[in-house]
GROMACS .gro file of C-alpha atoms in nm:
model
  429
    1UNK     CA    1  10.579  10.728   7.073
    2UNK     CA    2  10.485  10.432   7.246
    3UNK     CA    3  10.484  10.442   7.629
    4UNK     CA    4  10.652  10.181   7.865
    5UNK     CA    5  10.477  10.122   8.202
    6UNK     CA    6  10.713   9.988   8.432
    7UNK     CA    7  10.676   9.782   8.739
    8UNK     CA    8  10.495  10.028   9.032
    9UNK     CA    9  10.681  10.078   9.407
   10UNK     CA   10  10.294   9.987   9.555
   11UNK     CA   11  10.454  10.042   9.922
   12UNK     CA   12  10.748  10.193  10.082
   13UNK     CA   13  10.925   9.861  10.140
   14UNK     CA   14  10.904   9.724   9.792
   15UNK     CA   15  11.206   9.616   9.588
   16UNK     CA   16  11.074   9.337   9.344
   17UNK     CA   17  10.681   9.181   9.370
   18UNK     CA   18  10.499   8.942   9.155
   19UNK     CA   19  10.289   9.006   8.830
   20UNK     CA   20  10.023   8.794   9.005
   21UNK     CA   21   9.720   8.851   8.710
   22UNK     CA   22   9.676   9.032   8.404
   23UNK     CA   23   9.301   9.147   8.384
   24UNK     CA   24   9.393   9.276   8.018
   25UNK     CA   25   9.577   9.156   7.709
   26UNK     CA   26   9.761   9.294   7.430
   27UNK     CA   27   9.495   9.503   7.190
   28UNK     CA   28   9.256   9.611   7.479
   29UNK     CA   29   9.196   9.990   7.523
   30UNK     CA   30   9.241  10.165   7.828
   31UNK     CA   31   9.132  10.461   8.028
   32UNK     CA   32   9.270  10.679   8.331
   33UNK     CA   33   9.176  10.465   8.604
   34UNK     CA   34   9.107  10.124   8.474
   35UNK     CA   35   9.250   9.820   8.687
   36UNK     CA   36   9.536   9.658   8.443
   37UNK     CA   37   9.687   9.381   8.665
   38UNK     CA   38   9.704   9.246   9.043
   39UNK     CA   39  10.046   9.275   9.172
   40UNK     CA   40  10.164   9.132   9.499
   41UNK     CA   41  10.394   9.303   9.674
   42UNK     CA   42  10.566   9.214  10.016
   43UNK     CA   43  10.281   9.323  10.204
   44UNK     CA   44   9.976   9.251   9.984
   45UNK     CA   45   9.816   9.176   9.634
   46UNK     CA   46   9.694   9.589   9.486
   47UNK     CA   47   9.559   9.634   9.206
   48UNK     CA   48   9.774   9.840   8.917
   49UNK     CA   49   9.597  10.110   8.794
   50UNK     CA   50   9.579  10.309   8.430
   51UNK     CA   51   9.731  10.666   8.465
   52UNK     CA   52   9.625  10.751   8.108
   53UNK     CA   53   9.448  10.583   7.773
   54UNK     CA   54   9.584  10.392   7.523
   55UNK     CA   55   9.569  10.061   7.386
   56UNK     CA   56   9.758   9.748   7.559
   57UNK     CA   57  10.045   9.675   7.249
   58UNK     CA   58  10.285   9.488   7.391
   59UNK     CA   59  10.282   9.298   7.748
   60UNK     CA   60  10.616   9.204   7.827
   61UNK     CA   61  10.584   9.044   8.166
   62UNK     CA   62  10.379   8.713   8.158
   63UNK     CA   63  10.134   8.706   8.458
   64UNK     CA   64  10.286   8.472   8.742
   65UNK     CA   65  10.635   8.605   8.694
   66UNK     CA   66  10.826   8.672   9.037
   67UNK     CA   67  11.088   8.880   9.142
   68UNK     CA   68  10.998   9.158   8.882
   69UNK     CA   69  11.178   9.454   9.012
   70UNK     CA   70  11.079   9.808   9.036
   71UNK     CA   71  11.093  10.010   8.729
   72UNK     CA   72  11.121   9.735   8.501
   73UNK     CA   73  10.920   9.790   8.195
   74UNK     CA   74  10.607   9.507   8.196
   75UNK     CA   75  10.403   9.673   7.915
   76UNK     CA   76  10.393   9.902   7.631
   77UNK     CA   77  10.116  10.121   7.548
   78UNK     CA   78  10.024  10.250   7.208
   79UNK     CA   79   9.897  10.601   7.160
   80UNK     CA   80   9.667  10.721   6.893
   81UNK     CA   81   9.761  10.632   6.543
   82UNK     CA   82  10.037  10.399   6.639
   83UNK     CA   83  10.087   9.993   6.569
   84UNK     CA   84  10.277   9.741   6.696
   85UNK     CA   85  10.546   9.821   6.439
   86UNK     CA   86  10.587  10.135   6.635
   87UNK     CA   87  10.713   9.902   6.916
   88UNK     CA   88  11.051   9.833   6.769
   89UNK     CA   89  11.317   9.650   6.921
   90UNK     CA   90  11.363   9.910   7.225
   91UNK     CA   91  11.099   9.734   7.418
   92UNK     CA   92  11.273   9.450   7.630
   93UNK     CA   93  11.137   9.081   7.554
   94UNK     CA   94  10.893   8.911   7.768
   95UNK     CA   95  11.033   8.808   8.128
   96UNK     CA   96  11.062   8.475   8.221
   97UNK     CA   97  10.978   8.377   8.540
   98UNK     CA   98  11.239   8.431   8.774
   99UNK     CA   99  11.441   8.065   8.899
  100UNK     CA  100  11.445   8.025   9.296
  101UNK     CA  101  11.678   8.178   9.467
  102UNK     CA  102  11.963   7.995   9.536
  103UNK     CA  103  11.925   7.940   9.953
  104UNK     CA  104  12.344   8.000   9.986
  105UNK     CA  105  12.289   8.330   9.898
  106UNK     CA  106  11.997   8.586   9.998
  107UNK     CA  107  11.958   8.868   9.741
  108UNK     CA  108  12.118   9.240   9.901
  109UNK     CA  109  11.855   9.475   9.944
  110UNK     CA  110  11.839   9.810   9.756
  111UNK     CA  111  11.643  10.093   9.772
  112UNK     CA  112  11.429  10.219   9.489
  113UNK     CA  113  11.480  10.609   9.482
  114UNK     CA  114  11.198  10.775   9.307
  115UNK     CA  115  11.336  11.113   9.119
  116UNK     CA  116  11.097  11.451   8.945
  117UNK     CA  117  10.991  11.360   8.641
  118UNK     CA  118  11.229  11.473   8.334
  119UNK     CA  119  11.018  11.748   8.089
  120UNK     CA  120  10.815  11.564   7.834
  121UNK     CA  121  10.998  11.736   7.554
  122UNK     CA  122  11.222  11.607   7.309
  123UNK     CA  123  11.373  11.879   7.089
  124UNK     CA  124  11.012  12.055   6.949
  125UNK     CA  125  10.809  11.782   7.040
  126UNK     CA  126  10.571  11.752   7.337
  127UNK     CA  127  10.502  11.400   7.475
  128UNK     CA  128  10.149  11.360   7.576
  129UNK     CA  129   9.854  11.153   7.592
  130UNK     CA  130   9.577  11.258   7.366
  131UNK     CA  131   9.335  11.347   7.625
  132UNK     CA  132   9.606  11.549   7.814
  133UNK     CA  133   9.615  11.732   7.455
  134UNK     CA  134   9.257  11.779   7.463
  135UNK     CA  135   9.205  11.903   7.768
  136UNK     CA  136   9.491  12.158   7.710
  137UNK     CA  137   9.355  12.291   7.407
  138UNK     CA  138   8.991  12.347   7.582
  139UNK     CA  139   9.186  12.535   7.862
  140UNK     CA  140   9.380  12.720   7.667
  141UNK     CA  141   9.694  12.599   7.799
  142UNK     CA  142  10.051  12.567   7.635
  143UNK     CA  143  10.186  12.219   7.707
  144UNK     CA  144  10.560  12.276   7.696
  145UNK     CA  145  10.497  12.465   8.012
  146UNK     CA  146  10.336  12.185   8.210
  147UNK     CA  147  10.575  11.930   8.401
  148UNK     CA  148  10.494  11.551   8.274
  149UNK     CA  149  10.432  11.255   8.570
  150UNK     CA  150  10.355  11.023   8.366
  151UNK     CA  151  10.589  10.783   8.231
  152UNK     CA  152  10.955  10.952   8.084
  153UNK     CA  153  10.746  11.280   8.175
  154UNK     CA  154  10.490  11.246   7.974
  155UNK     CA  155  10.232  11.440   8.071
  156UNK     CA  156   9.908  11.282   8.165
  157UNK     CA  157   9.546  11.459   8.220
  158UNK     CA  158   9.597  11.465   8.562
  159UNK     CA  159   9.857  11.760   8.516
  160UNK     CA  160   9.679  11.954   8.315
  161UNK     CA  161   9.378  11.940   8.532
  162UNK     CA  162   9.626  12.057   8.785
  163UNK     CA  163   9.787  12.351   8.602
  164UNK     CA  164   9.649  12.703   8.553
  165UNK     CA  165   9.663  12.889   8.250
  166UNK     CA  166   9.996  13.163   8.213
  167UNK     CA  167  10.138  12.988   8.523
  168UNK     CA  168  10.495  12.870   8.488
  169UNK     CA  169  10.513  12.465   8.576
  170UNK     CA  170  10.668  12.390   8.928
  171UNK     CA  171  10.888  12.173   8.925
  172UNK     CA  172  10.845  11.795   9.060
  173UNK     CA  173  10.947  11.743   9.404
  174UNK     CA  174  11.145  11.430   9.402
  175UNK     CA  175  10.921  11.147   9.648
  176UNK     CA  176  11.176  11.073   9.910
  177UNK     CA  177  11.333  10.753   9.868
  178UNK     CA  178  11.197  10.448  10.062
  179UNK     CA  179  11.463  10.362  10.370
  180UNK     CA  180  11.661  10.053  10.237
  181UNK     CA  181  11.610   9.765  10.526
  182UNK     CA  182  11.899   9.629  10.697
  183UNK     CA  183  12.120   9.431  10.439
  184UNK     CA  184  12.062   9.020  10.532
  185UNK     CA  185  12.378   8.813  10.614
  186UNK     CA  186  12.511   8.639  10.338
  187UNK     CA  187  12.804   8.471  10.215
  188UNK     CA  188  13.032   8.320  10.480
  189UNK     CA  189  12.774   8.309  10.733
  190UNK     CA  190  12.519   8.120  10.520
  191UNK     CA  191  12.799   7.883  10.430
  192UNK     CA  192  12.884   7.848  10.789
  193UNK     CA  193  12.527   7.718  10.873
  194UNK     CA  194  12.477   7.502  10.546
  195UNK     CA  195  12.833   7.304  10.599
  196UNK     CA  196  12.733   7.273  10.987
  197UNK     CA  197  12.388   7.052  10.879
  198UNK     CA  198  12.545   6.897  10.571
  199UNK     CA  199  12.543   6.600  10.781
  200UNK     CA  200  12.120   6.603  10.838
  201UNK     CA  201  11.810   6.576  10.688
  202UNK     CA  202  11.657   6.898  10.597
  203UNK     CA  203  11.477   7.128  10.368
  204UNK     CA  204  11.527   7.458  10.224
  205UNK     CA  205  11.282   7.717  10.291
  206UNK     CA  206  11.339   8.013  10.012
  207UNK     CA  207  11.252   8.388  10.194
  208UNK     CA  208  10.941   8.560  10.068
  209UNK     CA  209  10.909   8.960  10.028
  210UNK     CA  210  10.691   8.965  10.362
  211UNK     CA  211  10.939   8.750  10.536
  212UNK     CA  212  11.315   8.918  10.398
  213UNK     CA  213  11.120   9.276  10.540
  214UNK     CA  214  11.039   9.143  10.863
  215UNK     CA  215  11.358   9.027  10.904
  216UNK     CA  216  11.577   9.301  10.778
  217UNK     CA  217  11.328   9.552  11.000
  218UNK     CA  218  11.330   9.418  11.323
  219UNK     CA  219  11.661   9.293  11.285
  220UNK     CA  220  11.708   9.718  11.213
  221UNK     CA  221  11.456   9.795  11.518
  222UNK     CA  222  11.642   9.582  11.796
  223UNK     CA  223  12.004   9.732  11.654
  224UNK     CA  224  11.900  10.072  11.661
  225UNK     CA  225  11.645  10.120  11.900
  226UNK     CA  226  11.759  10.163  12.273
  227UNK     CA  227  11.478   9.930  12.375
  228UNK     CA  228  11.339   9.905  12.769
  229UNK     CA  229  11.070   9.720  12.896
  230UNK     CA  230  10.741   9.783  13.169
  231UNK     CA  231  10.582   9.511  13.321
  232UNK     CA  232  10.180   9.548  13.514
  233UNK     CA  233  10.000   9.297  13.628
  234UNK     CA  234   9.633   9.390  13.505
  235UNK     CA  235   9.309   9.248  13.720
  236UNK     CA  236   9.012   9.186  13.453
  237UNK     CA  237   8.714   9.063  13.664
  238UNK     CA  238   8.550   9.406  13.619
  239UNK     CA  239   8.617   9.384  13.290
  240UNK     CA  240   8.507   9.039  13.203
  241UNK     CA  241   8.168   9.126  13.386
  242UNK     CA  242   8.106   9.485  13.222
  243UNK     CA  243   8.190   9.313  12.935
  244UNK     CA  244   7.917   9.021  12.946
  245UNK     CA  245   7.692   9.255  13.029
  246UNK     CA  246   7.760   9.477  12.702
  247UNK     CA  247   7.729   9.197  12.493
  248UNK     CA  248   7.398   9.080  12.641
  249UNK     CA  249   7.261   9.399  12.487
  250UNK     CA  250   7.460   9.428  12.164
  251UNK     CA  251   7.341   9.051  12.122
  252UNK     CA  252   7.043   9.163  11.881
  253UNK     CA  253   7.283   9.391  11.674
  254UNK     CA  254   7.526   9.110  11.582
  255UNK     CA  255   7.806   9.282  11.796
  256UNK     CA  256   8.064   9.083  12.026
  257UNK     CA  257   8.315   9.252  12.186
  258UNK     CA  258   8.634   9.088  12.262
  259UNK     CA  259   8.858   9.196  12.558
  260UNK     CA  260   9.092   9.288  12.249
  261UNK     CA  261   8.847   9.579  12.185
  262UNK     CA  262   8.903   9.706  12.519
  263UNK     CA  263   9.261   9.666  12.520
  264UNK     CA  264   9.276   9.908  12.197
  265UNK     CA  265   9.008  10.161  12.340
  266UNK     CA  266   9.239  10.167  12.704
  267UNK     CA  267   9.575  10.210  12.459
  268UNK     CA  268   9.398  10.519  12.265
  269UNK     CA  269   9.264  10.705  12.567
  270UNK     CA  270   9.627  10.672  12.753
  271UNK     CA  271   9.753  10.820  12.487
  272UNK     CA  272   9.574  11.107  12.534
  273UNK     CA  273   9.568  11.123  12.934
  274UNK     CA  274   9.974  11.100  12.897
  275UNK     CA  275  10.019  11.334  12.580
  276UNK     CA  276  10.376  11.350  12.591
  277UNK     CA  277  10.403  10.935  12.523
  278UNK     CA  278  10.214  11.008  12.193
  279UNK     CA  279  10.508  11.021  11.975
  280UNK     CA  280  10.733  10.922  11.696
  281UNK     CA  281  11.099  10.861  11.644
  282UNK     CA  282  11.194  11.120  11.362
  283UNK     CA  283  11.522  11.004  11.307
  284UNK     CA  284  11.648  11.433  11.409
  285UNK     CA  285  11.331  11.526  11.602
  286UNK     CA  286  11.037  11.374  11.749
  287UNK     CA  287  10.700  11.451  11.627
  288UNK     CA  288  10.433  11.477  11.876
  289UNK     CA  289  10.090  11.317  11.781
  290UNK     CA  290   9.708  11.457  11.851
  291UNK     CA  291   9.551  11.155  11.737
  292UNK     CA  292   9.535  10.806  11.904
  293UNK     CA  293   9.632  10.605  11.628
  294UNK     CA  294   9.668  10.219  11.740
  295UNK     CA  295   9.814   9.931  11.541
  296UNK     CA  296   9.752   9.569  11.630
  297UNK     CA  297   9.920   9.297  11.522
  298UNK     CA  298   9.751   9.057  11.299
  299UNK     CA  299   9.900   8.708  11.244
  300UNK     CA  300   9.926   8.553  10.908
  301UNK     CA  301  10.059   8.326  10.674
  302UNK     CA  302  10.425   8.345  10.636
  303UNK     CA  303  10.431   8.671  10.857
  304UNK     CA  304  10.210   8.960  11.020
  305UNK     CA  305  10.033   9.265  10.957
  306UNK     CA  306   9.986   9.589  11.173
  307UNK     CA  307   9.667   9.732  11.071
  308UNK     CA  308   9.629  10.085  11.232
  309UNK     CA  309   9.306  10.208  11.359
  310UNK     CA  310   9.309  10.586  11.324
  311UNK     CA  311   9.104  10.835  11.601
  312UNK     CA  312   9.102  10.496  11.789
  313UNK     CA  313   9.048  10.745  12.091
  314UNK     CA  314   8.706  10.920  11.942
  315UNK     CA  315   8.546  10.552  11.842
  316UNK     CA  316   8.311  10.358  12.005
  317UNK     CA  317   8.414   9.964  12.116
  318UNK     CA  318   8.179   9.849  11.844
  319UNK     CA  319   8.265  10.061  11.616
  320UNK     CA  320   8.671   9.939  11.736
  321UNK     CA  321   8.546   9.578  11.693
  322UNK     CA  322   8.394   9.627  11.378
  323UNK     CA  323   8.704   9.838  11.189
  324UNK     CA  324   8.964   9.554  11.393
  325UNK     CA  325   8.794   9.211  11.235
  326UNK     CA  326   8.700   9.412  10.906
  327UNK     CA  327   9.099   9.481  10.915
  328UNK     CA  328   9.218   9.202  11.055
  329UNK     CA  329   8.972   8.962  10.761
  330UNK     CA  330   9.169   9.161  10.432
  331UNK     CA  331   9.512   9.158  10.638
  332UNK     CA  332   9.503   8.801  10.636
  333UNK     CA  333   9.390   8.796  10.229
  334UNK     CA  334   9.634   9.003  10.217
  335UNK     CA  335   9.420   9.275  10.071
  336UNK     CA  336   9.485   9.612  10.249
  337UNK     CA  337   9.641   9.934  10.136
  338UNK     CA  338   9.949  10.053  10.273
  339UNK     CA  339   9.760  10.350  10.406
  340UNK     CA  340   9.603  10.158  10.619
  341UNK     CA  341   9.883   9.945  10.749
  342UNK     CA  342  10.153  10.230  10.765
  343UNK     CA  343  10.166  10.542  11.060
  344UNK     CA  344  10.059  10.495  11.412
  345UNK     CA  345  10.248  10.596  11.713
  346UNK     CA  346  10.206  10.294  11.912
  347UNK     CA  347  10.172   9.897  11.868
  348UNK     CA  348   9.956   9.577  12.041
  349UNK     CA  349  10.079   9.251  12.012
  350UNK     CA  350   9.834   9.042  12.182
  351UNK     CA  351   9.955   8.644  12.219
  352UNK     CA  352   9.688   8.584  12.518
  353UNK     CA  353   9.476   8.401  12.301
  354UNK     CA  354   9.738   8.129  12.235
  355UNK     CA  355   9.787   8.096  12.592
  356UNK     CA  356  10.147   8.289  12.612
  357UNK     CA  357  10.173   8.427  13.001
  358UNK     CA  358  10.407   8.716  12.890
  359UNK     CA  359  10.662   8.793  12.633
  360UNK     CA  360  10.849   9.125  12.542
  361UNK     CA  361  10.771   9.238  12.168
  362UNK     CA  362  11.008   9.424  11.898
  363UNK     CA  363  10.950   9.805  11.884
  364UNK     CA  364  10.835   9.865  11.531
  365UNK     CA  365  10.988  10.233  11.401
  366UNK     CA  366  10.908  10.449  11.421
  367UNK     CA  367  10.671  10.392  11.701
  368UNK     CA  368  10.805  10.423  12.021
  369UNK     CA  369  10.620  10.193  12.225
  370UNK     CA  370  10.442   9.822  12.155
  371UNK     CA  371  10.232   9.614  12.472
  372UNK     CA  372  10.306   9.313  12.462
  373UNK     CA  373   9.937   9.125  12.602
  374UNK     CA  374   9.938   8.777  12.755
  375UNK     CA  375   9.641   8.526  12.849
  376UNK     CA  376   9.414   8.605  13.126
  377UNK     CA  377   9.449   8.367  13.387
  378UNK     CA  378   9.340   8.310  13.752
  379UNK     CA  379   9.611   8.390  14.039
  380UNK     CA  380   9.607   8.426  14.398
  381UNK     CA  381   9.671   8.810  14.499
  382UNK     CA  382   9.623   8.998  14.788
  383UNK     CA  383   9.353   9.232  14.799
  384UNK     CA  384   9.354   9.596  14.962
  385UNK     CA  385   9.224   9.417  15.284
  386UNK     CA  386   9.541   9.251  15.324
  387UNK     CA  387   9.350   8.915  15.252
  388UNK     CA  388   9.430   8.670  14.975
  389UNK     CA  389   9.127   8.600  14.669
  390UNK     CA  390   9.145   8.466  14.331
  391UNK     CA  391   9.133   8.733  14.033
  392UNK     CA  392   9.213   8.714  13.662
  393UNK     CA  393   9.482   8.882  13.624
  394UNK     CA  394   9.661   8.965  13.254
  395UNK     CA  395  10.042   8.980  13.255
  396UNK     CA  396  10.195   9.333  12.997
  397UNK     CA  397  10.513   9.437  12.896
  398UNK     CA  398  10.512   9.798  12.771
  399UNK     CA  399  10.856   9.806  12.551
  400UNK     CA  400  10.947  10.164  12.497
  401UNK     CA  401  11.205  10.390  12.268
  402UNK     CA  402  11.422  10.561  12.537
  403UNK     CA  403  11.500  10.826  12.256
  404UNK     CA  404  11.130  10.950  12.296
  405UNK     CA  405  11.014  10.822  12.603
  406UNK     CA  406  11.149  10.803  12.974
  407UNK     CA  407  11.087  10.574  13.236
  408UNK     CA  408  10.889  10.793  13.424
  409UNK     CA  409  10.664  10.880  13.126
  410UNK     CA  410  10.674  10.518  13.014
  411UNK     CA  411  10.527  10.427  13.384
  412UNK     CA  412  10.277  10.692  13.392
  413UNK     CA  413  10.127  10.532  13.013
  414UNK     CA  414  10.132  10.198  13.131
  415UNK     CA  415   9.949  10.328  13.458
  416UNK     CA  416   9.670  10.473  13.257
  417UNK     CA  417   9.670  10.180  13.027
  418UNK     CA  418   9.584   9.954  13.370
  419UNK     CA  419   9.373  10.164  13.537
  420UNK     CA  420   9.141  10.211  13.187
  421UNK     CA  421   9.092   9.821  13.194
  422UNK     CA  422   9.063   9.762  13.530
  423UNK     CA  423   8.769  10.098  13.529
  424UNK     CA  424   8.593  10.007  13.185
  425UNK     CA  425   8.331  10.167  13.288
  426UNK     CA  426   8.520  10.515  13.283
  427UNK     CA  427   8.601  10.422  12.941
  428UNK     CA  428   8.274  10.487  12.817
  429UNK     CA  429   8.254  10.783  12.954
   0.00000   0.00000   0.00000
């Protein structure tokens, strides 16, 4: 029976994405594992992987197409002795490429909701791929009693490597479905803002995946989230000068650090001098982190990324700078897994280097706490001798969750963050 393989949910966010590239074409023959097509999701082009052989019969989706929602079929494969007669006229025509949105009218969002594969049986008949039948018969195993995840539950040679012989199959869990963002305004608003510009000379900008989820979840973040806000005053001259000196000697290795590096490694080790701060927003509990896992926001086209770099509090600042630009490089090809932009506890947005003084940045759940960084700059201050000097000094905001973290506990963090960059040398330590 010939298999349908139906648009992948690549991240948790994803409602529709783009058939960017075929890298096969109808008649090919494919294995467990082999890289079918590039598909570009809200986040990032991934690459769409083979869960079982077969030969490519029909593609259905023509590469470019947009707007391809989740679970719709975008090719057939062909098991063992079948044709493209098998096909028949169940499989759904090719998709056309999906006409711009009309700008009046966003698109609602909905929520894919992934359920446990049905049994791949169908009165006496087993559904499964030929090697999962292969494998079976070397193991001795009886495959009505294995649970299909494959396609329609067919079952695939990942579940019989997985099952034992005699032992009854357990059942799927259903994968929790991903949280719908916040529905965008439409109708009656939208036609409010169109008839008030009738009267001028503009163009419509049509919302991207990347852009509709930023806006939905921050829109969601400052709604829900009982934000406050921090503010320090940070002194870098001791930094700027341990720093020079570091990078004197890293010189013949390649390695610069920025003062971003030290921002991250002064966010990871606060986290761990104020434990309690190192938490999430559970929605009925709060979960309480070991690790100092840091995201920073990356800027890019159309939109941002929040890379997270995990055990940021065990690395080195090289080995910070190294994993940050090697992040921050495939965030902005838009070429990183959603493992490695997802989790994290806490958030940097750093605008210093585009000369910003301070700003207050959007808690992203289910963090519960995000610095916002500003530029360096030289100030007047009074020193501990009562007299006035010149210093760099760094404006922050620390915006907090008040559901996990109180202003006493949100002072003592931001304490430790300061008095890690304004000691660097302690960070080393």
């Amino acid at each position: 029976m010939p298999i349908e393989l139906l648009m992948p949910a690549l991240s948790p966010t994803m409602e529709e994405g783009t058939l960017a590239k075929w890298l096969v074409k109808e008649g090919d023959t494919v294995a467990s594992g082999d890289v079918m097509a590039e598909i570009e999701t809200d986040k990032a082009t991934m690459e769409f992987e083979a869960v079982d052989e077969g030969v490519i019969g029909k593609i259905l989706v023509e590469e470019g197409t947009e707007g391809v929602k989740v679970n719709t079929p975008i090719a057939v494969i062909l098991e063992d002795g079948e044709s493209a007669d098998d096909i028949g006229a169940t499989s759904a025509p090719k998709a056309e490429a999906a006409p711009a949105a009309a700008p009046a009218e966003a698109p609602k969002a909905e929520a894919a909701t992934a359920s446990a594969p049905a049994p791949a049986k169908d009165g006496d008949r087993v559904f499964a791929s030929p090697l999962a039948r292969r494998i079976a018969k070397d193991k001795g195993l009886d495959l009505s009693q294995i649970r299909g995840s494959g396609p329609k539950g067919r079952i695939v040679k990942a579940d019989v490597l997985d099952a034992k012989p005699g032992a009854a199959p357990a059942p799927a869990a259903s994968a929790p479905a991903a949280a719908a963002p916040a529905a965008m305004a439409t109708g009656p608003a939208t036609d409010v803002v169109l008839k008030t510009y009738a009267d001028r000379d503009y163009k419509e900008v049509p919302l991207d995946g990347m852009r509709k989820t930023i806006a939905a979840r921050l829109t969601e973040a400052k709604q829900s989230v009982p934000h406050f806000y921090l503010r320090r005053d940070i002194e870098l001259d001791a930094l700027l000068k341990f720093r020079s000196q570091l990078n004197k000697s890293l010189e013949p290795r390649g390695i610069k650090l920025s003062v971003n590096d030290f921002i991250i490694k002064a966010c990871a080790l606060a986290l761990q001098q104020v434990p309690d701060a190192n938490a999430v927003w559970a929605g009925d509990r709060m979960l309480s982190l070991k690790p100092s896992d840091v995201a920073v926001a990356v800027a890019i086209e159309g939109g941002l990324f929040t890379p997270v770099l995990k055990d940021a509090e065990m690395k080195s600042l090289s080995a910070l700078s190294a994993e940050m630009k090697d992040l921050a490089s495939r965030a902005r090809d838009r070429r990183l897994a959603p493992h490695e932009y997802q989790g994290g506890s806490f958030a940097i947005s750093n605008l210093g280097m585009f000369g910003i003084d301070n700003f207050d940045a959007i808690i992203n759940p289910p963090h519960a706490a995000i610095l916002a960084v500003g530029a360096g700059a030289k100030k007047p201050i009074v020193g501990e001798d009562g007299k006035v000097k010149v210093a760099t000094v760094m404006s922050t905001t620390l915006s907090l969750d008040h559901r996990v973290i109180d202003g006493a506990l949100g002072a003592n963090l931001l304490n430790a963050i300061k008095d890690n960059l304004e000691n660097p040398v302690m960070m080393l330590a």
